[in-house]
XYZ file of N, CA and C in Angstrom:
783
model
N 107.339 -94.103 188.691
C 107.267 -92.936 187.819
C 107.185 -91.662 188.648
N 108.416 -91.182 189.659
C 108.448 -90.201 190.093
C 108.734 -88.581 189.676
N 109.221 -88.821 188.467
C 109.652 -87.473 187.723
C 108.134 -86.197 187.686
N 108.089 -85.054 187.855
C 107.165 -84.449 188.232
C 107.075 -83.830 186.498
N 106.110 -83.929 185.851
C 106.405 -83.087 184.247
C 106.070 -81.417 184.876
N 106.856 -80.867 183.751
C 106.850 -79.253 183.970
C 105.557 -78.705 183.436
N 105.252 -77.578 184.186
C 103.801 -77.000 184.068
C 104.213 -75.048 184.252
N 102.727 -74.874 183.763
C 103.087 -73.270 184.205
C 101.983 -73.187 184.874
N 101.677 -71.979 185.903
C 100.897 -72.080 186.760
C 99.805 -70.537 186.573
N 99.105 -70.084 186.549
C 98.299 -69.268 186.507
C 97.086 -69.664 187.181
N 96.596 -68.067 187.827
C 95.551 -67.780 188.719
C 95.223 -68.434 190.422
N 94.067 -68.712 190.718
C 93.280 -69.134 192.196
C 92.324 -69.725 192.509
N 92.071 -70.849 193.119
C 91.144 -71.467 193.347
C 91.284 -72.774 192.583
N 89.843 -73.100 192.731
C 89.993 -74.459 191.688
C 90.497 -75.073 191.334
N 91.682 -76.428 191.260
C 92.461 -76.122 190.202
C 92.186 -76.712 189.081
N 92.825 -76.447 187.257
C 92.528 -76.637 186.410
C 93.320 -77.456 185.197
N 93.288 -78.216 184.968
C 94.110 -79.321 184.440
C 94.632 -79.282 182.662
N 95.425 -78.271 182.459
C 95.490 -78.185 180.164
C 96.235 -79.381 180.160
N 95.668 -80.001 178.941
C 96.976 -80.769 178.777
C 96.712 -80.750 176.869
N 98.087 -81.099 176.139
C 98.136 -80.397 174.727
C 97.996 -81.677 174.034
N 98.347 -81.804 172.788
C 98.263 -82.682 171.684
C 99.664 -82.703 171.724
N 99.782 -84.339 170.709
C 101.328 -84.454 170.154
C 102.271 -83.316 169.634
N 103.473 -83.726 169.972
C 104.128 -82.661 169.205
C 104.044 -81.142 169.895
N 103.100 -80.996 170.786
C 103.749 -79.357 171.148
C 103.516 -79.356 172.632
N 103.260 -78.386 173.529
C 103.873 -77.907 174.714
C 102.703 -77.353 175.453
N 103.131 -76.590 176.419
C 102.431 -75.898 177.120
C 101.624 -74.795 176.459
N 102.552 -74.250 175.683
C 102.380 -73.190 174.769
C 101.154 -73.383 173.777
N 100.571 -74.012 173.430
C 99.653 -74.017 172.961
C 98.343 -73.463 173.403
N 98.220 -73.428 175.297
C 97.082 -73.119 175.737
C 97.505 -71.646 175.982
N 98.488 -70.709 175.264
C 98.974 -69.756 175.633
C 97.552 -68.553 175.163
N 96.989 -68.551 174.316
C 95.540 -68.110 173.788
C 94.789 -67.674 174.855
N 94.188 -69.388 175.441
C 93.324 -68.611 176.585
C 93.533 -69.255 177.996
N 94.748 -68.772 178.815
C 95.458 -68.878 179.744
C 94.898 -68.091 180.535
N 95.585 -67.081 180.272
C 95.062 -66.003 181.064
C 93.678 -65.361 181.310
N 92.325 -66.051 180.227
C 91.398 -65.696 180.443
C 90.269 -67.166 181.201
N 91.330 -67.891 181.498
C 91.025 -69.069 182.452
C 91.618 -68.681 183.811
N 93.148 -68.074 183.593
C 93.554 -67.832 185.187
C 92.236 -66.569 186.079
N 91.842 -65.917 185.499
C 90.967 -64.871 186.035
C 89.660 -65.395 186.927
N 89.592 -67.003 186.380
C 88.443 -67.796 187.279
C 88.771 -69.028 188.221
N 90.388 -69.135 187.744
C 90.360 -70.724 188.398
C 91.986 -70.586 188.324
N 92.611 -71.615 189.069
C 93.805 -71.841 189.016
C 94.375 -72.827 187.815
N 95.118 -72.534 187.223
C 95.315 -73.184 185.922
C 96.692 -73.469 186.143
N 96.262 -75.155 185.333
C 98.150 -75.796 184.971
C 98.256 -76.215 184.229
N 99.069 -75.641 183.166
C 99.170 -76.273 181.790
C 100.048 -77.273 181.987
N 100.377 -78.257 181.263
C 101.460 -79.388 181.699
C 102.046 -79.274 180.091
N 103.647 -80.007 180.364
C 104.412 -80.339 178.932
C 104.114 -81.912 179.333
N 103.655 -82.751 178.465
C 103.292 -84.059 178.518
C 104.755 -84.751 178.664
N 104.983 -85.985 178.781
C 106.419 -86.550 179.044
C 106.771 -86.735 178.124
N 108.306 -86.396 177.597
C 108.583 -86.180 176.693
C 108.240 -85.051 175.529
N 107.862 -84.670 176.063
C 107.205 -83.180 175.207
C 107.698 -81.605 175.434
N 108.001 -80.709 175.112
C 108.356 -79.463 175.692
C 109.627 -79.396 176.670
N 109.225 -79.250 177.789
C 110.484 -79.084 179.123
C 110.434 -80.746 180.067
N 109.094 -81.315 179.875
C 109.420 -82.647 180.435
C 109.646 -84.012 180.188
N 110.624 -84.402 181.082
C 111.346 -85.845 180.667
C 110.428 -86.955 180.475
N 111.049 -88.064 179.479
C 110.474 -88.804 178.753
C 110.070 -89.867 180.245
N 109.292 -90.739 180.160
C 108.751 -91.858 181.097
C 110.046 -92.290 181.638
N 110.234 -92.882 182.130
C 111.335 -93.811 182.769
C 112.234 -94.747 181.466
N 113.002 -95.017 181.268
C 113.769 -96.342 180.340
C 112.661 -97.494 179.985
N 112.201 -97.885 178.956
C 111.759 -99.027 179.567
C 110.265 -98.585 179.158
N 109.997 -97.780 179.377
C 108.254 -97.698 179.713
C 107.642 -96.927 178.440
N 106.881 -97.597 177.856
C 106.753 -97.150 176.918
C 105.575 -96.173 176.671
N 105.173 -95.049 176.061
C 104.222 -93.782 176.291
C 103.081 -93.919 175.711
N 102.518 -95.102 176.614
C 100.973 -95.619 176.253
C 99.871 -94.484 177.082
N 98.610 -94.798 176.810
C 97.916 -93.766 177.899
C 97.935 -94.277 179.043
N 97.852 -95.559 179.457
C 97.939 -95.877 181.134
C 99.119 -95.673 181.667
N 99.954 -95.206 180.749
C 101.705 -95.127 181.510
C 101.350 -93.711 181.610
N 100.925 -93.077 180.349
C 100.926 -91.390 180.625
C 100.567 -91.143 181.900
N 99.417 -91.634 182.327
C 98.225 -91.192 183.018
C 98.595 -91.369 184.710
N 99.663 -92.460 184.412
C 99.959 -93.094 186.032
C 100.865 -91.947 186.175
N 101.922 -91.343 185.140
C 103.107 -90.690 185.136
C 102.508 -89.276 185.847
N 101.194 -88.310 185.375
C 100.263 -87.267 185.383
C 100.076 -87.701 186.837
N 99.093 -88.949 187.415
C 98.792 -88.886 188.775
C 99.991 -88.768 189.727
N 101.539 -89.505 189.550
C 102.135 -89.235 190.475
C 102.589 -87.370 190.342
N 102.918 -86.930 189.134
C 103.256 -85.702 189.094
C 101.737 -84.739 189.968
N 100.591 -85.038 190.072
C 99.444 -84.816 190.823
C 99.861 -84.786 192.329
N 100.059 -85.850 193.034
C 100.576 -86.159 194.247
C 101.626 -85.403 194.391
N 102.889 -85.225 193.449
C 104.375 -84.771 194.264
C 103.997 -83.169 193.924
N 102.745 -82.553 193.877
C 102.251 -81.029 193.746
C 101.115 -80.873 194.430
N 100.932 -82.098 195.143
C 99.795 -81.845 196.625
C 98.799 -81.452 195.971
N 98.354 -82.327 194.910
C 97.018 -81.928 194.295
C 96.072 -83.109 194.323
N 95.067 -82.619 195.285
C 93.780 -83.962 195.207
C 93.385 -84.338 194.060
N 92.383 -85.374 193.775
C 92.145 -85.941 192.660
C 90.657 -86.161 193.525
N 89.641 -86.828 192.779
C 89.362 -86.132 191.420
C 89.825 -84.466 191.040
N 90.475 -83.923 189.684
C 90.380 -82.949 189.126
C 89.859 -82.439 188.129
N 89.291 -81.372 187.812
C 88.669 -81.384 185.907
C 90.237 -81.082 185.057
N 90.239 -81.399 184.325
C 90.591 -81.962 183.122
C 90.138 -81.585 181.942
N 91.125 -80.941 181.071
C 91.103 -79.852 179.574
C 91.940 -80.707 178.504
N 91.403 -81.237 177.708
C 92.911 -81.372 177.017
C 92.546 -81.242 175.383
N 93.498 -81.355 174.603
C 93.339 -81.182 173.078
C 94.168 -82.213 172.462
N 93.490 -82.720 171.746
C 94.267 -83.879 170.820
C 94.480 -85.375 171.667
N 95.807 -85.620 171.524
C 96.328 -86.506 172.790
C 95.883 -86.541 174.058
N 96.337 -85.086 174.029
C 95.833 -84.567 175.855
C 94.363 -84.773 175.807
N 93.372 -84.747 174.707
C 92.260 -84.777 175.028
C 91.731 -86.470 174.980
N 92.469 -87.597 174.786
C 92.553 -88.386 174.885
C 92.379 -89.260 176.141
N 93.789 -88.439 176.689
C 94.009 -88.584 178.076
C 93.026 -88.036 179.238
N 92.632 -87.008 178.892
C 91.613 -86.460 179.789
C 90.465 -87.686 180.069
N 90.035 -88.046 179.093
C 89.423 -89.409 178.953
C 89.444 -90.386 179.540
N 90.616 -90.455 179.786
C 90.840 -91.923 180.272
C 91.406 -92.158 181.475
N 91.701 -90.253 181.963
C 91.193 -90.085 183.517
C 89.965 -89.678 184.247
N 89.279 -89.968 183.526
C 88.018 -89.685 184.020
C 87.020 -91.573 184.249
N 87.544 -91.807 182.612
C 87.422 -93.397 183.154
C 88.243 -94.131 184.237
N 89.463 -93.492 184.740
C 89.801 -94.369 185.930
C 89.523 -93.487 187.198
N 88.912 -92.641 186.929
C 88.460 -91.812 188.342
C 89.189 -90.708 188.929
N 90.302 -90.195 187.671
C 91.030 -89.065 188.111
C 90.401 -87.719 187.928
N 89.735 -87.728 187.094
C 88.988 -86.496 186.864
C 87.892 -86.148 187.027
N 87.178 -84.938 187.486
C 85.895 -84.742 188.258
C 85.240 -84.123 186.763
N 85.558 -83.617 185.571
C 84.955 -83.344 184.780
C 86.101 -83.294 183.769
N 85.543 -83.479 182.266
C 86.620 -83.475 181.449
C 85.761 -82.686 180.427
N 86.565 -81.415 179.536
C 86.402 -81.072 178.256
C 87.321 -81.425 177.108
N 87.159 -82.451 176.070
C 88.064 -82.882 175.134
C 88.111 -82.074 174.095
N 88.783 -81.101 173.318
C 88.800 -80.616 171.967
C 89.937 -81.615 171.505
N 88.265 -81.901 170.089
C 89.191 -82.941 169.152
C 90.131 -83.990 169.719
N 89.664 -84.833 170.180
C 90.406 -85.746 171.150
C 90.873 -87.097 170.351
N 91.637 -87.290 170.688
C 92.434 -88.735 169.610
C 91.873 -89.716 169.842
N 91.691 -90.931 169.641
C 91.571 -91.809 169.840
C 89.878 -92.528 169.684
N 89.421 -91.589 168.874
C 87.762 -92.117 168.709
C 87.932 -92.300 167.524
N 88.922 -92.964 166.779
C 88.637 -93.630 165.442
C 87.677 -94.864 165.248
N 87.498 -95.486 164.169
C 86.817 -97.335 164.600
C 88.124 -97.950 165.077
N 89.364 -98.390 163.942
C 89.935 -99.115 164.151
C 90.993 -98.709 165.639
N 91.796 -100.287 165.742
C 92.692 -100.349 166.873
C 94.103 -98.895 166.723
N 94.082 -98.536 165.542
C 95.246 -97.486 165.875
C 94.685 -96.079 164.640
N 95.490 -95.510 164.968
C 94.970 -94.140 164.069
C 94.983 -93.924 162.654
N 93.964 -93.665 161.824
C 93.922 -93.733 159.980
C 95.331 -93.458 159.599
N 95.569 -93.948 158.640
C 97.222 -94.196 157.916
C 96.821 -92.514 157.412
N 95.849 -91.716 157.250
C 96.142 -90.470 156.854
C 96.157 -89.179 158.200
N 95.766 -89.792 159.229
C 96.779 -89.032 160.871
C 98.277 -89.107 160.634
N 98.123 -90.412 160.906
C 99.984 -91.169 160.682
C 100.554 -90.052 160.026
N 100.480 -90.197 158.366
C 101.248 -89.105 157.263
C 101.261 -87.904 157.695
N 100.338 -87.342 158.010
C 99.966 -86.196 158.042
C 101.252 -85.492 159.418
N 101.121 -86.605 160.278
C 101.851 -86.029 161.626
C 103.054 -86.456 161.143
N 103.801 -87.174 160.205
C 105.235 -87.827 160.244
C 105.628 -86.764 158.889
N 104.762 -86.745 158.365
C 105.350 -85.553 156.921
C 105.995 -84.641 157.986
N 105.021 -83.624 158.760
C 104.790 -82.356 159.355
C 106.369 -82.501 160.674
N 106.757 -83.797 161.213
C 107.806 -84.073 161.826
C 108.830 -83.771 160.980
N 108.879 -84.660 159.876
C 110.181 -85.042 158.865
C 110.161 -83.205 158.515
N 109.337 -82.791 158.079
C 109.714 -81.247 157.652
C 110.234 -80.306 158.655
N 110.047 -80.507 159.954
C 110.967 -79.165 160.745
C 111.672 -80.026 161.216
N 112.202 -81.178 161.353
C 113.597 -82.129 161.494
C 114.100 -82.041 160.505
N 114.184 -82.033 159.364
C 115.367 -82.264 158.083
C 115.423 -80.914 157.909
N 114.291 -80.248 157.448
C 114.468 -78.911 156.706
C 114.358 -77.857 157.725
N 114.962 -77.420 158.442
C 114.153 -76.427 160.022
C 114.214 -74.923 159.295
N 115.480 -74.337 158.649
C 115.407 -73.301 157.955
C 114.226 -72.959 157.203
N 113.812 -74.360 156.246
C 112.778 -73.961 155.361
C 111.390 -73.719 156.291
N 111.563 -74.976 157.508
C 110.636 -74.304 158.041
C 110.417 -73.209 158.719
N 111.420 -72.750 159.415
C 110.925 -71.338 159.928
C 110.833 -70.536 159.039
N 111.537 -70.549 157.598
C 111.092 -69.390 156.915
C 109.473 -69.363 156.942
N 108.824 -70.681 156.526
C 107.536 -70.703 156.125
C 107.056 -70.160 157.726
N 107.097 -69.996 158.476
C 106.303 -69.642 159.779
C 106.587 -68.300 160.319
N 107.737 -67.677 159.290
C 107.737 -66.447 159.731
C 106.742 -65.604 158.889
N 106.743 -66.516 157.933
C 105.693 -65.625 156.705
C 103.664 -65.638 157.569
N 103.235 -65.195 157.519
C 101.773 -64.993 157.362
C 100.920 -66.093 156.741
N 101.150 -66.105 155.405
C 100.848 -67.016 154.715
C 101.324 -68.721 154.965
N 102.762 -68.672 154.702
C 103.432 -69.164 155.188
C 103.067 -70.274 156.300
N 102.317 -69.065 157.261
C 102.493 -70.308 158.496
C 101.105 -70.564 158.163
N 100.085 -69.982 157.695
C 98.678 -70.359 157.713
C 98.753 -71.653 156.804
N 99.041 -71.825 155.263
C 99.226 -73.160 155.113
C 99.681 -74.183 155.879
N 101.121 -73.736 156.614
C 101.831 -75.222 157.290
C 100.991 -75.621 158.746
N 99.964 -74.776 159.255
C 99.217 -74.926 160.141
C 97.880 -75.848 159.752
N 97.376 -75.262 158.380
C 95.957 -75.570 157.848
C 95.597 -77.033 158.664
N 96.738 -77.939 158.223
C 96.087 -79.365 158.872
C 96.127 -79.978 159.993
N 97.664 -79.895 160.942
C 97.917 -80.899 162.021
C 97.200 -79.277 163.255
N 97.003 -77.800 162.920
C 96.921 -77.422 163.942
C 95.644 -76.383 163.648
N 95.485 -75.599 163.158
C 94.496 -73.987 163.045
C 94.294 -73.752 161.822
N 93.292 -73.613 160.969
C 92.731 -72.729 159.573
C 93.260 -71.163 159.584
N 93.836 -70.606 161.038
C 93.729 -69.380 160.729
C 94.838 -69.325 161.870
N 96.072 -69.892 160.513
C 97.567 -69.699 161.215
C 98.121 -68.635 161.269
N 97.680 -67.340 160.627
C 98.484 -65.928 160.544
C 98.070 -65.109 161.585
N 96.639 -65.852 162.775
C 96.676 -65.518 164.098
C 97.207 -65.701 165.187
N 98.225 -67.022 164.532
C 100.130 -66.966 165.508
C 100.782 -66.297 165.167
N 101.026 -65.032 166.105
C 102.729 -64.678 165.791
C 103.443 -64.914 165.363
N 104.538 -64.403 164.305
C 105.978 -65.408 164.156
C 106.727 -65.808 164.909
N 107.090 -65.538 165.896
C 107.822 -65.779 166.821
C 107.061 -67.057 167.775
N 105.994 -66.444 168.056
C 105.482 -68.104 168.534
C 105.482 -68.993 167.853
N 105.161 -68.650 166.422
C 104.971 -70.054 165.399
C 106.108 -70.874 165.436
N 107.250 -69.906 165.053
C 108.535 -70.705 165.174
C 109.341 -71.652 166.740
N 108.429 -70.866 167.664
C 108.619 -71.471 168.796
C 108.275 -72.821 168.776
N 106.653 -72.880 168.284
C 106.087 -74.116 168.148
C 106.911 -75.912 166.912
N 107.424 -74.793 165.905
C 108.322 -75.980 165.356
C 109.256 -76.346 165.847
N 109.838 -75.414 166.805
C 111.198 -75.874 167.346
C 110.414 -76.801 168.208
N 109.694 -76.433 169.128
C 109.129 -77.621 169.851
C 108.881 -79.020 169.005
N 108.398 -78.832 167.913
C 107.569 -80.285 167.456
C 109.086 -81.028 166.916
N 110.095 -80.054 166.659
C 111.122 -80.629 166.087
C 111.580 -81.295 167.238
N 111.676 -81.320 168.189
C 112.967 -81.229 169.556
C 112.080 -82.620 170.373
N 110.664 -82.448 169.945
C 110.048 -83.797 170.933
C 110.598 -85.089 171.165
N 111.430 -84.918 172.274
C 111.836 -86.214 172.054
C 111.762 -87.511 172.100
N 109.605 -87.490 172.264
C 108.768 -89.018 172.471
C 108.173 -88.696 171.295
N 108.163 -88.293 169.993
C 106.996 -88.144 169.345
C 107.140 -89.395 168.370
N 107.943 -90.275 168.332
C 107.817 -91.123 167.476
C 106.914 -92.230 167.921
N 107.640 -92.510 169.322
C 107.018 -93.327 170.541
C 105.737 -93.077 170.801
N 105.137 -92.059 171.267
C 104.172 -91.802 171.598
C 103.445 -92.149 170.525
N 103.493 -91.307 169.302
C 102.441 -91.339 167.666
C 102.366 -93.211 168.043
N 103.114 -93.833 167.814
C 103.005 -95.532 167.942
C 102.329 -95.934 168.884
N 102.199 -95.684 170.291
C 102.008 -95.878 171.280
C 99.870 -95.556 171.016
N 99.836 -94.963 170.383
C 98.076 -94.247 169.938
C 97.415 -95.253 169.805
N 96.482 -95.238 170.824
C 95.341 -96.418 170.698
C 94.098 -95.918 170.613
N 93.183 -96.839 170.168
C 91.774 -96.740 170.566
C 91.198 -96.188 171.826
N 90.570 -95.135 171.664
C 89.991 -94.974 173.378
C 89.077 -95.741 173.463
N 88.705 -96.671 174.273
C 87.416 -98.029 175.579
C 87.572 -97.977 176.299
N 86.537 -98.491 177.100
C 85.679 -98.291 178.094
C 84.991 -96.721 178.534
N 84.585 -96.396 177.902
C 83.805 -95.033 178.217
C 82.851 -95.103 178.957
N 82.214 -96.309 178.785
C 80.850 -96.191 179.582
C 81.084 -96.644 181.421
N 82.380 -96.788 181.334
C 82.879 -96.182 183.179
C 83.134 -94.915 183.497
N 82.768 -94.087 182.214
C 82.823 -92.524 182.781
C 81.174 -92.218 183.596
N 81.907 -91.317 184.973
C 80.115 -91.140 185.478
C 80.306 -89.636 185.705
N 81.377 -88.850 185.181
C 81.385 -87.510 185.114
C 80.899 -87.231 184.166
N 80.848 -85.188 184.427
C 81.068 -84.680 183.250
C 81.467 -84.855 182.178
N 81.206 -84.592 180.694
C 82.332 -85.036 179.852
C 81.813 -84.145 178.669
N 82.486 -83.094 177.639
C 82.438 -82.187 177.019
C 83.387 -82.408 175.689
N 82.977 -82.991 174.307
C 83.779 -83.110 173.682
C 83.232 -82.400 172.524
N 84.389 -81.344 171.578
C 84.012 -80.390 170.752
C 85.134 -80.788 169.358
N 85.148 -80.925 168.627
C 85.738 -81.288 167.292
C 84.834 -79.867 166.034
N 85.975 -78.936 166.259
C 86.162 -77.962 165.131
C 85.211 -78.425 164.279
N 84.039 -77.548 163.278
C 84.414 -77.925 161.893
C 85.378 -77.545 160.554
N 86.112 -77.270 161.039
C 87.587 -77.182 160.479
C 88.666 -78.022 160.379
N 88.639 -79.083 161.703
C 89.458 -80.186 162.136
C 89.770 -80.828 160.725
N 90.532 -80.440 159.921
C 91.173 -81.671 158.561
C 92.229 -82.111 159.388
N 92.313 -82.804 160.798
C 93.433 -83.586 160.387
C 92.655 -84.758 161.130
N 91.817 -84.727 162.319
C 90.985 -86.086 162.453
C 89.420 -85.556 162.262
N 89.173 -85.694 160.865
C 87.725 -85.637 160.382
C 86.983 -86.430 161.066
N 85.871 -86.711 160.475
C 84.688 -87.039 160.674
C 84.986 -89.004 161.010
N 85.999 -89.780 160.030
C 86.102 -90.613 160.362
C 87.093 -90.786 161.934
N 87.109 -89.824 162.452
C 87.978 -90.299 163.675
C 87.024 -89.785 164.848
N 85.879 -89.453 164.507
C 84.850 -88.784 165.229
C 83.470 -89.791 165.745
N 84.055 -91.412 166.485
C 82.945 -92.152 166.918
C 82.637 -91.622 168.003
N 81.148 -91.912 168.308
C 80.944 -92.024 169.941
C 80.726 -92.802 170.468
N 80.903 -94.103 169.805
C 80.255 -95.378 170.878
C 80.845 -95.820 172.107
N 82.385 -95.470 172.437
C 82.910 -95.342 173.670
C 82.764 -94.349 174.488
N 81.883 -93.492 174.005
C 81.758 -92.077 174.846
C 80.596 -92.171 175.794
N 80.404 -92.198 177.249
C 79.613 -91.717 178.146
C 78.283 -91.924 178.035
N 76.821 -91.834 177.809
C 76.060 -90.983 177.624
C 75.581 -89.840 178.026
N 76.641 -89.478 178.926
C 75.987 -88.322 179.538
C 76.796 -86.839 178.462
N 77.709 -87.370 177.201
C 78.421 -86.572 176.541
C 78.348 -85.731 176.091
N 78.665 -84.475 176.552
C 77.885 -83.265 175.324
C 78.780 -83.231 173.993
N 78.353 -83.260 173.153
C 78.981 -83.600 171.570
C 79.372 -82.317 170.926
N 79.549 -81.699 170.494
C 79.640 -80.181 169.945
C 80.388 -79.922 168.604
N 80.083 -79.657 167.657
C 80.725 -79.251 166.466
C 80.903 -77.525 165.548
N 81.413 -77.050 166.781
C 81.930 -75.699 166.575
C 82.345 -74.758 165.147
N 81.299 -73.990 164.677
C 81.998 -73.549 162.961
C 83.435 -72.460 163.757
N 84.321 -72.829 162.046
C 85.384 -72.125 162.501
C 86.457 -72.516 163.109
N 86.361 -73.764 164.076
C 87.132 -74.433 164.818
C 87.944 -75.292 164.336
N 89.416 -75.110 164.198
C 90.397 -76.183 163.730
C 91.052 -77.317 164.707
N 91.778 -78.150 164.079
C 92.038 -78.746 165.107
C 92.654 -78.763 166.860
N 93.467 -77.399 166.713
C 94.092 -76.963 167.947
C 93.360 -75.528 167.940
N 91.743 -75.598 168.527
C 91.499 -74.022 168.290
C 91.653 -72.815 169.275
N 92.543 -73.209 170.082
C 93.041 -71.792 170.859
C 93.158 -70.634 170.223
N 93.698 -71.016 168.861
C 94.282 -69.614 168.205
C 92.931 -69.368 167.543
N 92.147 -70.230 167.261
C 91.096 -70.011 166.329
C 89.964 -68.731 166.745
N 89.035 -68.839 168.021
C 88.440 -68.234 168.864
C 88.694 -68.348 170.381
N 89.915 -67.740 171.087
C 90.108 -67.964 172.030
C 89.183 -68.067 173.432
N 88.431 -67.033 172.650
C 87.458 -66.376 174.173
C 86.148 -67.637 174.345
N 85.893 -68.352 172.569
C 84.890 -69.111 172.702
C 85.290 -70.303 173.596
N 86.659 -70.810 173.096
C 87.093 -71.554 173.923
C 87.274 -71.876 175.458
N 87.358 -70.512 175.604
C 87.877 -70.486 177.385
C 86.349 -70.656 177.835
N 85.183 -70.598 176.510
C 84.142 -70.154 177.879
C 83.678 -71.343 177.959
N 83.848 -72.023 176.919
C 83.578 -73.631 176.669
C 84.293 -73.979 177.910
N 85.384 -74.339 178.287
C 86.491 -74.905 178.978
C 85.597 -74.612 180.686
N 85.432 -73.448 180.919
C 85.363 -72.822 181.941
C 82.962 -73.257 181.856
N 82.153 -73.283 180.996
C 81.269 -74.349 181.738
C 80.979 -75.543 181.582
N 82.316 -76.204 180.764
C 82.715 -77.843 181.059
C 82.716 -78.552 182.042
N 83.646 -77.367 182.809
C 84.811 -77.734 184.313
C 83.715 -77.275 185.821
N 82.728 -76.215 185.288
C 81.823 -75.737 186.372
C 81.862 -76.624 187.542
């Protein structure tokens, strides 16, 4: 798994690990980027198959130990030591996880992180929720960008898979973001590929996990901790939706930034 996934790079020192949820890009940590580059060196990544980078190899299918091996070699072919801290949201906050359980990461902050449901794969109302929200900017893309150029508009089509307070995306980004979720070209694979996160209790880092109370798209039932750490700080943020960059950016970055300390 030599393919390097595409990243954007901001700031010095440190370096700092974003990684996003299904379905979108780099662009998501676009909020508080720049008020992370001001302390640390930051790399947002497009997950494989996601945004600007290529899908896994033929063959390999976009489980988290494939992700994760795919992330460490792209680590190595960018001369980046390991352990690193580790940011992620959704998926990515999944993954952050489960480099920290194999020893890639020196600290991890998860917002809303996948994979802490009970059962072996994700509630049949994730599933819908993410395959409606696909099928609508794949079949209908007009209708959807109309709805995302609107205000309103995008604040409903956001309410669930991303932010309560969608009319604090731009139009132009918003629509950026469907073209992305439309264009993914692992998201079927990957959504399938969603497992249970175990073994937690081989985490001996840091570990920072925050779930919005806003999050309607993995509530409260996707919110266990019995695979989590004990050393976990738990956090349930008012205001906070599921992707809350856009929500309170600054709270976020400061979260992120004494996660990663």
């Amino acid at each position: 798994m030599s393919t390097t996934w595409h990243y954007v790079e901001r700031g010095s020192g440190r370096p700092l690990i974003l990684l996003h949820g299904i379905g979108l890009s780099h662009a998501s940590w676009a909020p508080v980027l720049d008020r992370l580059a001001v302390h640390r060196r930051v790399l947002a990544f497009d997950l494989a198959g996601f945004g600007q980078s290529p899908s896994l190899p033929r063959g390999t299918a976009p489980t988290h130990e494939n992700l994760l091996a795919s992330l460490t070699q792209t680590f190595a072919n960018l001369g980046l030591d390991t352990p690193v801290d580790i940011v992620g949201n959704s998926l990515g906050g999944q993954l952050a996880l489960v480099a920290a359980r194999e020893g890639v990461a020196r600290s991890v902050v998860a917002l809303s992180p996948a994979g802490l449901w009970a059962g072996r794969h994700a509630p049949p109302q994730v599933r819908l929720t993410l395959k409606a929200t696909r099928l609508l900017v794949k079949r209908m893309p007009r209708l959807a960008d109309g709805l995302l150029h609107s205000p309103i508009g995008r604040t409903l089509a956001f309410a669930l898979p991303m932010t309560s307070r969608g009319w604090r995306v731009d139009s132009e980004e918003a629509v950026a973001i469907g073209k992305v979720f439309r264009e993914a070209a692992e998201f079927e694979t990957t959504l399938a590929a969603a497992e249970r996160f175990t073994g937690g209790s081989r985490i001996h880092v840091p570990v920072t996990v925050a779930f919005g109370a806003r999050d309607w798209l993995l509530t409260r039932s996707c919110q266990h901790r019995d695979e989590l750490p004990a050393q976990t700080r738990w956090l349930r943020p008012r205001g906070w939706g599921h992707v809350p960059m856009w929500d309170d950016p600054e709270a976020v970055a400061q979260l992120i930034l004494e996660g990663t300390a």
